[in-house]
Short mmCIF file of C-alpha atoms in Angstrom, two decimals:
data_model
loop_
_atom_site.label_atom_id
_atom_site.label_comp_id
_atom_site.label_asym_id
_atom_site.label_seq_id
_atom_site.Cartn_x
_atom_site.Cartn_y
_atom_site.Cartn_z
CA UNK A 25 102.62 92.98 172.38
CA UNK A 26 99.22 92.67 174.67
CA UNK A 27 97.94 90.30 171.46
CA UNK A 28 100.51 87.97 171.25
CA UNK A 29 100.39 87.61 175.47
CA UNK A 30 97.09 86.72 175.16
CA UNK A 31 98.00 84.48 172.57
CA UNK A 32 100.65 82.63 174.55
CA UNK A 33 98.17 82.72 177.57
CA UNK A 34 95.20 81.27 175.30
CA UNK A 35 97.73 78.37 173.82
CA UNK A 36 98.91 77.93 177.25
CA UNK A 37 95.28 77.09 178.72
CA UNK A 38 94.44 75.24 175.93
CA UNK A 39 97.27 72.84 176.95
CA UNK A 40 96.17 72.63 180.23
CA UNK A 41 92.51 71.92 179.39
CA UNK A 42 93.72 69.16 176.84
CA UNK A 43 96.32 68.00 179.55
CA UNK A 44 93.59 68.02 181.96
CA UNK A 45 90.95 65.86 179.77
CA UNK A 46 93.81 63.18 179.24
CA UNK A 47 94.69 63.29 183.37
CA UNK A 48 91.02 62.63 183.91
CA UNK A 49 90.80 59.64 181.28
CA UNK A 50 94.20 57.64 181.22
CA UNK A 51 95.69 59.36 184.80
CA UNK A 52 99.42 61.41 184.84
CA UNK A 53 101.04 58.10 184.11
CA UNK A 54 98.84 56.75 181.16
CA UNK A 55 98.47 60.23 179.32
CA UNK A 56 101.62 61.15 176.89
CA UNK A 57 102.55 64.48 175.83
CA UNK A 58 101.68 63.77 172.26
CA UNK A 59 98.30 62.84 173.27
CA UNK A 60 98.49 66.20 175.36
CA UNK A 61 99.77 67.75 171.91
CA UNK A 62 96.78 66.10 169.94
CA UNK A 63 94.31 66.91 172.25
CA UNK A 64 94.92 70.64 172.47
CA UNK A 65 96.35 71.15 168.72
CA UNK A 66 99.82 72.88 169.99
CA UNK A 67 102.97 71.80 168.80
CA UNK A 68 105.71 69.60 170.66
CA UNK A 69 107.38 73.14 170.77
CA UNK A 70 104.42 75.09 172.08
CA UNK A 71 104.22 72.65 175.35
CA UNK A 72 108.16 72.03 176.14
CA UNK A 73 108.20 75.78 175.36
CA UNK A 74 105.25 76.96 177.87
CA UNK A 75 105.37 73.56 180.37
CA UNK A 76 108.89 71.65 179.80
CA UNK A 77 107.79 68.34 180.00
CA UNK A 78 104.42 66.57 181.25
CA UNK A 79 105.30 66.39 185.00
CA UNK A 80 105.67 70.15 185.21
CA UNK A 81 101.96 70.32 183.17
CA UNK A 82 100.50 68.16 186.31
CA UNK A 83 101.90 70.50 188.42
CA UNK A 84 100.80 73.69 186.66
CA UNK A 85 97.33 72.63 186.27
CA UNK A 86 97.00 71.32 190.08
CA UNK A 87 98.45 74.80 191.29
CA UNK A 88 96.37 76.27 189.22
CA UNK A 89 93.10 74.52 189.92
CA UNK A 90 94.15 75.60 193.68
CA UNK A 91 94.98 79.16 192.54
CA UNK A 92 91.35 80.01 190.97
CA UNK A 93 89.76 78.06 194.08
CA UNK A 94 91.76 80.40 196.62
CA UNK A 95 90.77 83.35 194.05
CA UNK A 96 87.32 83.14 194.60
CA UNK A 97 87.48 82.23 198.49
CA UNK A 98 89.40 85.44 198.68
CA UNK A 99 87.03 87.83 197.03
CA UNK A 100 84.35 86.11 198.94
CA UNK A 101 85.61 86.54 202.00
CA UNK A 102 86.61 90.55 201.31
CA UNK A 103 82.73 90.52 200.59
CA UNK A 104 81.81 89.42 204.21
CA UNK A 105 80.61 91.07 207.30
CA UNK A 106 80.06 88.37 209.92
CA UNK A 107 81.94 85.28 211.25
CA UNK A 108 78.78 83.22 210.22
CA UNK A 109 78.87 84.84 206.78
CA UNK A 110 82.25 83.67 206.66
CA UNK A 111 81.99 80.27 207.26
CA UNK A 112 79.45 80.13 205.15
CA UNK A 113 80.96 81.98 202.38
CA UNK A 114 83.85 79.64 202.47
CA UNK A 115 81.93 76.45 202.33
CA UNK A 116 79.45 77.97 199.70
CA UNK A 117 83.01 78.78 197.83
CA UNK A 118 83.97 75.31 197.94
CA UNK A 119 81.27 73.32 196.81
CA UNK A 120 80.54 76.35 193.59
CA UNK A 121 84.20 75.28 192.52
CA UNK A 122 83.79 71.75 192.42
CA UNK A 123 80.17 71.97 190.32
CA UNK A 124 82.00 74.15 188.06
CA UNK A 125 84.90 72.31 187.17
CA UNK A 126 84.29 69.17 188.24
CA UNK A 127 87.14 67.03 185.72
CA UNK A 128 89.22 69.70 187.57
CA UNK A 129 88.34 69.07 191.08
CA UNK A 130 88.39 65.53 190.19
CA UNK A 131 92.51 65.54 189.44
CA UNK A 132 93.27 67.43 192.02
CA UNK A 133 90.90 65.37 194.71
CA UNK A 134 92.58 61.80 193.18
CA UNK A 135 96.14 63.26 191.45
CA UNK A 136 97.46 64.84 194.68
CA UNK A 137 99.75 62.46 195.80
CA UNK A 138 101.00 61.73 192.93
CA UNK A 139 101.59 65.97 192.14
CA UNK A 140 103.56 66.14 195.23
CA UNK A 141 106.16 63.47 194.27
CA UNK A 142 106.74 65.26 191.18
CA UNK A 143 106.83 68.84 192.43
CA UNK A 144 110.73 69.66 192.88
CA UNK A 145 110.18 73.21 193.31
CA UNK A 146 107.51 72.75 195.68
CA UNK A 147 105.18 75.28 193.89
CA UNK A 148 102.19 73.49 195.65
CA UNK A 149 103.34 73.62 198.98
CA UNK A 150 104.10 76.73 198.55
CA UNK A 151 100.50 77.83 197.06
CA UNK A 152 98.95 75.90 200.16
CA UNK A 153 101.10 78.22 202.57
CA UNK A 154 99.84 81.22 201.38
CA UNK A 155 96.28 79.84 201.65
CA UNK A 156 96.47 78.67 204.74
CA UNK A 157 98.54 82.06 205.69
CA UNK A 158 95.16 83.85 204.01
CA UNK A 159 92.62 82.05 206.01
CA UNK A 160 94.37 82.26 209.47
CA UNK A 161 94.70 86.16 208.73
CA UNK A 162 90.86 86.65 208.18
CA UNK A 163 90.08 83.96 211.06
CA UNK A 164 92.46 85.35 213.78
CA UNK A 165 90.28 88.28 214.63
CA UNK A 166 87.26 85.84 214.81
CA UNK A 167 88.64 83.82 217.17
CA UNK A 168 89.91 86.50 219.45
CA UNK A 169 86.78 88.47 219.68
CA UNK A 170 85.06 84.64 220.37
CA UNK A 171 82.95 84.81 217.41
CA UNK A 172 83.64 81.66 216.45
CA UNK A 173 84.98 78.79 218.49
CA UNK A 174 88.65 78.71 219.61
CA UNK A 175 89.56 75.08 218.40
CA UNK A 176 93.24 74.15 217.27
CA UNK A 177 94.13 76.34 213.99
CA UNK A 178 94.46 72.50 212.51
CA UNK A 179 90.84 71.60 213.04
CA UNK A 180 89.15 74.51 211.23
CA UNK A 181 89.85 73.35 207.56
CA UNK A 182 88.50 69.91 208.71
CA UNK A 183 85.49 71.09 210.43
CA UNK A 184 84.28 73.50 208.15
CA UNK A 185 85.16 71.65 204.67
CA UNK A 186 85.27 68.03 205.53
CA UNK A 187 81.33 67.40 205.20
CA UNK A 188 81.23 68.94 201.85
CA UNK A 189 84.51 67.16 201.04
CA UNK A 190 82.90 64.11 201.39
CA UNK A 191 80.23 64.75 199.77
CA UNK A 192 82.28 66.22 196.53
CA UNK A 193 84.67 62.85 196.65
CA UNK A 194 81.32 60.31 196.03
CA UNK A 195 79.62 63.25 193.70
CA UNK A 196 82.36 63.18 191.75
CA UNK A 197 83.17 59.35 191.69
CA UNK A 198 79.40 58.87 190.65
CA UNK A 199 78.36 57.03 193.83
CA UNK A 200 76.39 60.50 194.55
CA UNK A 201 73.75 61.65 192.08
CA UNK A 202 72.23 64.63 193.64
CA UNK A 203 73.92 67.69 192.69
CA UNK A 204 76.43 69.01 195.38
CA UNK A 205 75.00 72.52 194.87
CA UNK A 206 71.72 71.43 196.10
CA UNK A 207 73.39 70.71 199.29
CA UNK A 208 75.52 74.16 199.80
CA UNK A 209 73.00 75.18 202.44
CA UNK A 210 73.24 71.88 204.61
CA UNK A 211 76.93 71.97 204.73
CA UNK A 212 77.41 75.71 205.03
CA UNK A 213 74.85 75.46 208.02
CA UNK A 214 76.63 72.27 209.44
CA UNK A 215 79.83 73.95 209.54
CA UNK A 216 78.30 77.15 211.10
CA UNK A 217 76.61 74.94 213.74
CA UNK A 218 80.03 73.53 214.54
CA UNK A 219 81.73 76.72 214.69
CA UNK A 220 79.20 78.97 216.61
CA UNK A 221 80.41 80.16 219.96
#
């Protein structure tokens, strides 16, 4: 039983990897489920079976992209002991993502418009909520015992991933050739300086 789940999970990423590739070349619109089905070497019954139909693919691979970015925030923020650490932790989080998938940070930097039209069961919004839910948890002590700055809850994504945001949006686009990594300790110390009481 445990074999053939991580069969079906295997096939399943493989899908998304292929589904990703042809996001990233032709865009949601251009790519076609048999190129999906080409790509990743699945039948037409595989992907309606695991995805039902290339809009609900988009979706799966944005929340999922989001999922294994909050993943890793999450264990690195369990891993913290300071406010500074923190912030740090989370920019540091951000920018490690990105480098290591960039095709993926790529769709969902440029596809997330277009995800959100196409989400009917509003499985991204409801990922972001329990993000955002996460971070106000771990930064609601911080702000009450003033370690960081009291700012509207709003402003603290902004402030503390904007910068590197930025950055990752030209890196990504080509119009930036130095690696983003090399710059982890510039924005995690920007968004410290920002935040410091």
């Amino acid at each position: 039983m445990k074999n053939r789940q991580s069969r079906s999970e295997g096939r399943r990423r493989e899908i998304l990897m292929a589904a990703l590739s042809c996001f990233c070349e032709y865009g949601i619109s251009g790519s076609t489920i048999d190129m999906i089905r080409e790509r990743s070497g699945a039948s037409v019954g595989s992907l309606y079976h695991h995805f039902g139909n290339k809009e609900k693919i988009a979706v799966a691979l944005y929340s999922e992209g989001m999922r294994d970015h909050y993943a890793r925030l999450r264990k690195a923020l369990d891993d913290t002991q300071s406010a500074e650490q923190g912030v740090k932790s989370i920019v540091a989080t951000f920018i490690n993502w990105i480098a290591d998938n960039p095709e993926w940070a790529r769709f969902v930097f440029y596809s997330r418009s277009q995800v959100a039209q196409i989400d009917k069961d509003e499985a991204v919004k409801q990922g972001n909520r329990e993000h955002w839910s996460m971070l106000k948890e771990w930064f609601s002590p911080l702000v009450k015992s003033e370690s960081v700055k009291q700012l509207p809850v709003e402003c603290y994504s902004s402030i503390i991933v904007g910068p590197a945001q930025d950055y990752a949006r030209r890196w990504l686009s080509g119009r930036a050739s130095t690696d983003i990594r090399e710059y982890i300790d510039v924005f995690s110390d920007a968004a410290w300086l920002a935040l410091k009481p």
